[in-house]
PDB file of C-alpha atoms in Angstrom:
ATOM      1  CA  MET A   1      -0.008  -0.041  -0.048  1.00 84.00           C
ATOM      2  CA  ASN A   2       1.395   3.307  -1.086  1.00 91.00           C
ATOM      3  CA  ILE A   3       0.694   6.316   1.172  1.00 92.00           C
ATOM      4  CA  SER A   4       1.269   9.792  -0.132  1.00 94.00           C
ATOM      5  CA  ILE A   5       0.723  12.891   2.123  1.00 94.00           C
ATOM      6  CA  THR A   6       0.637  16.332   0.566  1.00 95.00           C
ATOM      7  CA  GLY A   7       0.324  19.683   2.409  1.00 94.00           C
ATOM      8  CA  ARG A   8      -1.091  22.698   0.747  1.00 93.00           C
ATOM      9  CA  GLY A   9      -0.583  25.854   2.790  1.00 89.00           C
ATOM     10  CA  VAL A  10       0.184  23.723   5.806  1.00 90.00           C
ATOM     11  CA  GLU A  11       3.592  22.666   7.069  1.00 91.00           C
ATOM     12  CA  LEU A  12       3.458  18.868   7.638  1.00 92.00           C
ATOM     13  CA  THR A  13       5.442  18.111  10.726  1.00 94.00           C
ATOM     14  CA  ALA A  14       6.604  14.642  11.754  1.00 95.00           C
ATOM     15  CA  PRO A  15       3.876  14.251  14.396  1.00 95.00           C
ATOM     16  CA  ILE A  16       1.124  15.174  11.832  1.00 94.00           C
ATOM     17  CA  LYS A  17       2.533  12.691   9.300  1.00 94.00           C
ATOM     18  CA  GLU A  18       2.781   9.916  12.022  1.00 95.00           C
ATOM     19  CA  HIS A  19      -0.894  10.622  13.006  1.00 95.00           C
ATOM     20  CA  ILE A  20      -2.005  10.352   9.453  1.00 94.00           C
ATOM     21  CA  THR A  21      -0.013   7.199   8.749  1.00 94.00           C
ATOM     22  CA  ALA A  22      -1.352   5.561  12.022  1.00 94.00           C
ATOM     23  CA  SER A  23      -4.882   6.426  10.939  1.00 94.00           C
ATOM     24  CA  ILE A  24      -4.474   4.902   7.549  1.00 93.00           C
ATOM     25  CA  GLU A  25      -2.991   1.717   9.005  1.00 92.00           C
ATOM     26  CA  THR A  26      -6.238   1.073  10.803  1.00 92.00           C
ATOM     27  CA  LEU A  27      -7.913   0.584   7.351  1.00 91.00           C
ATOM     28  CA  LYS A  28      -5.940  -2.511   6.723  1.00 89.00           C
ATOM     29  CA  LYS A  29      -8.096  -4.613   8.965  1.00 89.00           C
ATOM     30  CA  TYR A  30     -10.870  -4.707   6.338  1.00 86.00           C
ATOM     31  CA  ASN A  31      -8.752  -6.793   3.918  1.00 82.00           C
ATOM     32  CA  LEU A  32      -9.953  -4.973   0.783  1.00 84.00           C
ATOM     33  CA  ASP A  33      -6.644  -4.863  -1.079  1.00 87.00           C
ATOM     34  CA  ILE A  34      -5.800  -1.180  -0.753  1.00 91.00           C
ATOM     35  CA  ILE A  35      -3.472  -0.059  -3.549  1.00 92.00           C
ATOM     36  CA  SER A  36      -2.820   3.512  -2.507  1.00 94.00           C
ATOM     37  CA  VAL A  37      -4.004   6.195  -0.156  1.00 95.00           C
ATOM     38  CA  ASN A  38      -3.497   9.950  -1.152  1.00 96.00           C
ATOM     39  CA  VAL A  39      -3.935  12.371   1.637  1.00 96.00           C
ATOM     40  CA  ILE A  40      -4.238  16.081   1.001  1.00 96.00           C
ATOM     41  CA  VAL A  41      -4.047  18.446   3.933  1.00 96.00           C
ATOM     42  CA  SER A  42      -4.888  22.166   3.344  1.00 94.00           C
ATOM     43  CA  ALA A  43      -5.808  25.222   5.328  1.00 92.00           C
ATOM     44  CA  GLN A  44      -8.167  28.097   4.499  1.00 87.00           C
ATOM     45  CA  HIS A  45      -9.264  31.260   6.200  1.00 83.00           C
ATOM     46  CA  LYS A  46     -12.995  31.863   6.314  1.00 79.00           C
ATOM     47  CA  LYS A  47     -14.609  34.604   8.260  1.00 80.00           C
ATOM     48  CA  GLY A  48     -11.376  35.306  10.215  1.00 80.00           C
ATOM     49  CA  LYS A  49     -10.915  31.658  11.271  1.00 85.00           C
ATOM     50  CA  GLU A  50      -8.577  29.097   9.946  1.00 87.00           C
ATOM     51  CA  HIS A  51     -10.101  25.817   8.935  1.00 90.00           C
ATOM     52  CA  SER A  52      -8.120  22.633   8.195  1.00 93.00           C
ATOM     53  CA  PHE A  53      -9.227  20.472   5.364  1.00 94.00           C
ATOM     54  CA  VAL A  54      -8.284  16.767   4.918  1.00 96.00           C
ATOM     55  CA  GLU A  55      -9.067  14.702   1.801  1.00 96.00           C
ATOM     56  CA  PHE A  56      -8.472  10.973   1.662  1.00 95.00           C
ATOM     57  CA  VAL A  57      -8.517   9.224  -1.694  1.00 95.00           C
ATOM     58  CA  ILE A  58      -8.413   5.419  -1.198  1.00 94.00           C
ATOM     59  CA  ASN A  59      -7.754   3.430  -4.293  1.00 93.00           C
ATOM     60  CA  LEU A  60      -8.909  -0.274  -4.053  1.00 91.00           C
ATOM     61  CA  ALA A  61      -8.203  -3.106  -6.443  1.00 88.00           C
ATOM     62  CA  HIS A  62     -11.097  -3.967  -8.645  1.00 85.00           C
ATOM     63  CA  LYS A  63     -13.429  -1.529  -6.901  1.00 84.00           C
ATOM     64  CA  ASN A  64     -14.250   2.153  -7.049  1.00 86.00           C
ATOM     65  CA  SER A  65     -12.112   4.657  -5.144  1.00 91.00           C
ATOM     66  CA  ILE A  66     -13.312   6.013  -1.848  1.00 93.00           C
ATOM     67  CA  ILE A  67     -13.078   9.798  -1.477  1.00 95.00           C
ATOM     68  CA  ILE A  68     -13.434  11.340   1.955  1.00 95.00           C
ATOM     69  CA  LYS A  69     -13.373  15.147   2.495  1.00 95.00           C
ATOM     70  CA  GLN A  70     -13.447  16.576   6.005  1.00 94.00           C
ATOM     71  CA  ASN A  71     -12.923  20.048   7.563  1.00 91.00           C
ATOM     72  CA  ASP A  72     -12.568  21.256  11.069  1.00 92.00           C
ATOM     73  CA  GLU A  73     -10.930  24.029  13.073  1.00 91.00           C
ATOM     74  CA  ASP A  74      -8.420  21.558  14.454  1.00 92.00           C
ATOM     75  CA  LEU A  75      -6.257  19.561  12.089  1.00 92.00           C
ATOM     76  CA  TYR A  76      -6.074  16.458  14.305  1.00 94.00           C
ATOM     77  CA  ALA A  77      -9.877  16.501  14.669  1.00 94.00           C
ATOM     78  CA  ALA A  78     -10.288  16.681  10.940  1.00 94.00           C
ATOM     79  CA  ILE A  79      -7.992  13.757  10.487  1.00 95.00           C
ATOM     80  CA  ASP A  80      -9.726  11.635  13.102  1.00 95.00           C
ATOM     81  CA  LEU A  81     -13.229  12.495  11.562  1.00 95.00           C
ATOM     82  CA  ALA A  82     -12.073  11.581   8.092  1.00 95.00           C
ATOM     83  CA  THR A  83     -10.545   8.354   9.378  1.00 95.00           C
ATOM     84  CA  ASP A  84     -13.832   7.364  11.050  1.00 95.00           C
ATOM     85  CA  ARG A  85     -15.737   8.120   7.855  1.00 95.00           C
ATOM     86  CA  ALA A  86     -13.216   6.062   5.895  1.00 94.00           C
ATOM     87  CA  GLN A  87     -13.512   3.115   8.292  1.00 94.00           C
ATOM     88  CA  LYS A  88     -17.259   3.344   7.994  1.00 94.00           C
ATOM     89  CA  ALA A  89     -17.069   3.237   4.183  1.00 92.00           C
ATOM     90  CA  MET A  90     -14.548   0.402   4.202  1.00 91.00           C
ATOM     91  CA  ARG A  91     -16.716  -1.604   6.702  1.00 91.00           C
ATOM     92  CA  ARG A  92     -19.860  -1.196   4.460  1.00 90.00           C
ATOM     93  CA  LEU A  93     -17.823  -2.332   1.421  1.00 88.00           C
ATOM     94  CA  HIS A  94     -16.303  -5.262   3.425  1.00 87.00           C
ATOM     95  CA  ASP A  95     -19.758  -6.280   4.664  1.00 85.00           C
ATOM     96  CA  LYS A  96     -21.120  -6.100   1.131  1.00 83.00           C
ATOM     97  CA  VAL A  97     -18.397  -8.334  -0.247  1.00 79.00           C
ATOM     98  CA  THR A  98     -18.467 -10.965   2.447  1.00 78.00           C
ATOM     99  CA  ASP A  99     -22.082 -11.095   3.883  1.00 68.00           C
ATOM    100  CA  HIS A 100     -24.261 -10.463   0.878  1.00 61.00           C
ATOM    101  CA  GLN A 101     -23.328 -13.366  -1.245  1.00 59.00           C
ATOM    102  CA  LYS A 102     -26.342 -14.114  -3.394  1.00 60.00           C
ATOM    103  CA  VAL A 103     -27.335 -17.674  -4.461  1.00 59.00           C
ATOM    104  CA  GLY A 104     -28.057 -17.771  -8.198  1.00 60.00           C
ATOM    105  CA  LEU A 105     -31.222 -19.244  -9.611  1.00 61.00           C
ATOM    106  CA  ASN A 106     -29.425 -22.245 -10.984  1.00 63.00           C
ATOM    107  CA  GLU A 107     -28.128 -23.081  -7.442  1.00 63.00           C
ATOM    108  CA  ALA A 108     -31.539 -22.711  -5.979  1.00 57.00           C
ATOM    109  CA  LYS A 109     -33.011 -25.022  -8.603  1.00 60.00           C
ATOM    110  CA  ALA A 110     -30.301 -27.563  -7.795  1.00 61.00           C
ATOM    111  CA  GLU A 111     -31.550 -27.879  -4.291  1.00 61.00           C
ATOM    112  CA  ASP A 112     -34.680 -29.793  -5.026  1.00 60.00           C
ATOM    113  CA  VAL A 113     -36.743 -30.015  -1.826  1.00 60.00           C
ATOM    114  CA  CYS A 114     -39.556 -32.553  -1.595  1.00 63.00           C
ATOM    115  CA  VAL A 115     -42.343 -31.084   0.627  1.00 59.00           C
ATOM    116  CA  LYS A 116     -43.818 -34.509   1.406  1.00 63.00           C
ATOM    117  CA  ALA A 117     -40.480 -35.863   2.434  1.00 64.00           C
ATOM    118  CA  ALA A 118     -39.832 -32.858   4.589  1.00 62.00           C
ATOM    119  CA  ALA A 119     -43.241 -33.228   6.221  1.00 57.00           C
ATOM    120  CA  HIS A 120     -42.495 -36.858   7.195  1.00 62.00           C
ATOM    121  CA  GLU A 121     -39.090 -35.921   8.641  1.00 65.00           C
ATOM    122  CA  MET A 122     -40.753 -33.468  11.004  1.00 61.00           C
ATOM    123  CA  ASP A 123     -41.472 -34.709  14.553  1.00 59.00           C
ATOM    124  CA  ASP A 124     -45.004 -33.249  14.570  1.00 64.00           C
ATOM    125  CA  GLU A 125     -47.398 -34.523  12.028  1.00 66.00           C
ATOM    126  CA  ILE A 126     -49.535 -32.042  10.202  1.00 66.00           C
ATOM    127  CA  VAL A 127     -52.978 -33.220   9.127  1.00 69.00           C
ATOM    128  CA  PRO A 128     -55.004 -30.937   6.844  1.00 72.00           C
ATOM    129  CA  VAL A 129     -58.638 -30.390   7.937  1.00 66.00           C
ATOM    130  CA  GLU A 130     -61.436 -28.892   5.898  1.00 64.00           C
ATOM    131  CA  LEU A 131     -63.319 -26.160   7.674  1.00 60.00           C
ATOM    132  CA  ASP A 132     -67.075 -25.663   7.420  1.00 59.00           C
ATOM    133  CA  LEU A 133     -67.045 -21.910   8.085  1.00 55.00           C
ATOM    134  CA  TYR A 134     -69.743 -21.016   5.614  1.00 66.00           C
ATOM    135  CA  LYS A 135     -72.890 -21.462   7.780  1.00 78.00           C
ATOM    136  CA  PRO A 136     -73.446 -19.540  10.977  1.00 84.00           C
ATOM    137  CA  ARG A 137     -73.612 -21.726  14.148  1.00 86.00           C
ATOM    138  CA  GLU A 138     -74.670 -21.224  17.714  1.00 88.00           C
ATOM    139  CA  VAL A 139     -72.079 -21.452  20.513  1.00 87.00           C
ATOM    140  CA  GLU A 140     -74.090 -24.066  22.429  1.00 89.00           C
ATOM    141  CA  ASP A 141     -74.212 -26.303  19.325  1.00 88.00           C
ATOM    142  CA  VAL A 142     -70.486 -26.172  18.773  1.00 87.00           C
ATOM    143  CA  LEU A 143     -69.991 -26.703  22.526  1.00 90.00           C
ATOM    144  CA  ASN A 144     -72.002 -29.925  22.400  1.00 90.00           C
ATOM    145  CA  GLU A 145     -70.084 -31.136  19.296  1.00 87.00           C
ATOM    146  CA  LEU A 146     -66.728 -30.392  20.977  1.00 88.00           C
ATOM    147  CA  LYS A 147     -67.783 -32.353  24.115  1.00 89.00           C
ATOM    148  CA  GLU A 148     -68.703 -35.350  22.024  1.00 88.00           C
ATOM    149  CA  SER A 149     -65.625 -35.311  19.897  1.00 86.00           C
ATOM    150  CA  ASP A 150     -61.904 -35.784  20.678  1.00 85.00           C
ATOM    151  CA  LYS A 151     -61.037 -32.384  19.115  1.00 86.00           C
ATOM    152  CA  ILE A 152     -59.173 -29.742  21.058  1.00 88.00           C
ATOM    153  CA  PHE A 153     -60.803 -26.771  19.386  1.00 89.00           C
ATOM    154  CA  GLU A 154     -63.460 -25.797  16.803  1.00 87.00           C
ATOM    155  CA  ILE A 155     -63.531 -22.773  14.521  1.00 85.00           C
ATOM    156  CA  PHE A 156     -66.910 -21.384  13.383  1.00 85.00           C
ATOM    157  CA  ILE A 157     -68.870 -18.319  12.366  1.00 85.00           C
ATOM    158  CA  ASP A 158     -71.542 -17.046  14.829  1.00 86.00           C
ATOM    159  CA  HIS A 159     -74.843 -15.397  13.753  1.00 83.00           C
ATOM    160  CA  GLU A 160     -73.240 -11.945  14.060  1.00 85.00           C
ATOM    161  CA  GLY A 161     -70.750 -12.836  11.232  1.00 81.00           C
ATOM    162  CA  LYS A 162     -67.660 -13.076  13.595  1.00 85.00           C
ATOM    163  CA  THR A 163     -65.170 -15.910  13.239  1.00 87.00           C
ATOM    164  CA  ARG A 164     -64.950 -17.561  16.664  1.00 89.00           C
ATOM    165  CA  VAL A 165     -62.832 -20.284  18.242  1.00 91.00           C
ATOM    166  CA  LEU A 166     -64.057 -22.661  21.003  1.00 90.00           C
ATOM    167  CA  TYR A 167     -61.333 -24.657  22.716  1.00 91.00           C
ATOM    168  CA  LYS A 168     -60.744 -27.076  25.566  1.00 89.00           C
ATOM    169  CA  ARG A 169     -58.653 -25.689  28.415  1.00 87.00           C
ATOM    170  CA  LYS A 170     -56.245 -27.664  30.426  1.00 86.00           C
ATOM    171  CA  ASP A 171     -58.412 -27.397  33.531  1.00 89.00           C
ATOM    172  CA  GLY A 172     -61.367 -29.077  31.698  1.00 83.00           C
ATOM    173  CA  LYS A 173     -63.339 -25.922  31.090  1.00 88.00           C
ATOM    174  CA  PHE A 174     -63.860 -24.307  27.694  1.00 90.00           C
ATOM    175  CA  GLY A 175     -62.559 -20.996  26.252  1.00 90.00           C
ATOM    176  CA  LEU A 176     -64.122 -18.826  23.480  1.00 88.00           C
ATOM    177  CA  TYR A 177     -62.377 -16.281  21.355  1.00 84.00           C
TER     178      TYR A 177
END
């Protein structure tokens, strides 16, 4: 990885260069094959105050370049903010490359799943039941049918048009939704 640091209107001292280099070294942990990093440090006077500008241009192999521009009154704060933004961009790109691997349609077709075989492999057996929800019924009639059968619950429509559920509770009583 090549690192070039350029100062425009700013004298780059050894501590500033070390701080920038140490900040750039933190970007290696994302394993994105960084070719080069160009850092441009400049200063401008606006409204009687001096602002420091930092620009990172990170060139990656086989991917687009990442450009981060940051300004602040303090040069070290601008470098730290630009580094944080660069780390965030690198983390997003790293996550996109590693986590979001898409399965193609051909691979999905190759995984032929038989629904009936999967149902037999399950511990609980699912039995389809036809519901007679079309005619309105009285709660008392459904209660008598539920007492006579070995069913746990019954779904029905009452005379008000509401879908209701009558069920046996564990204490032997009946509940109604």
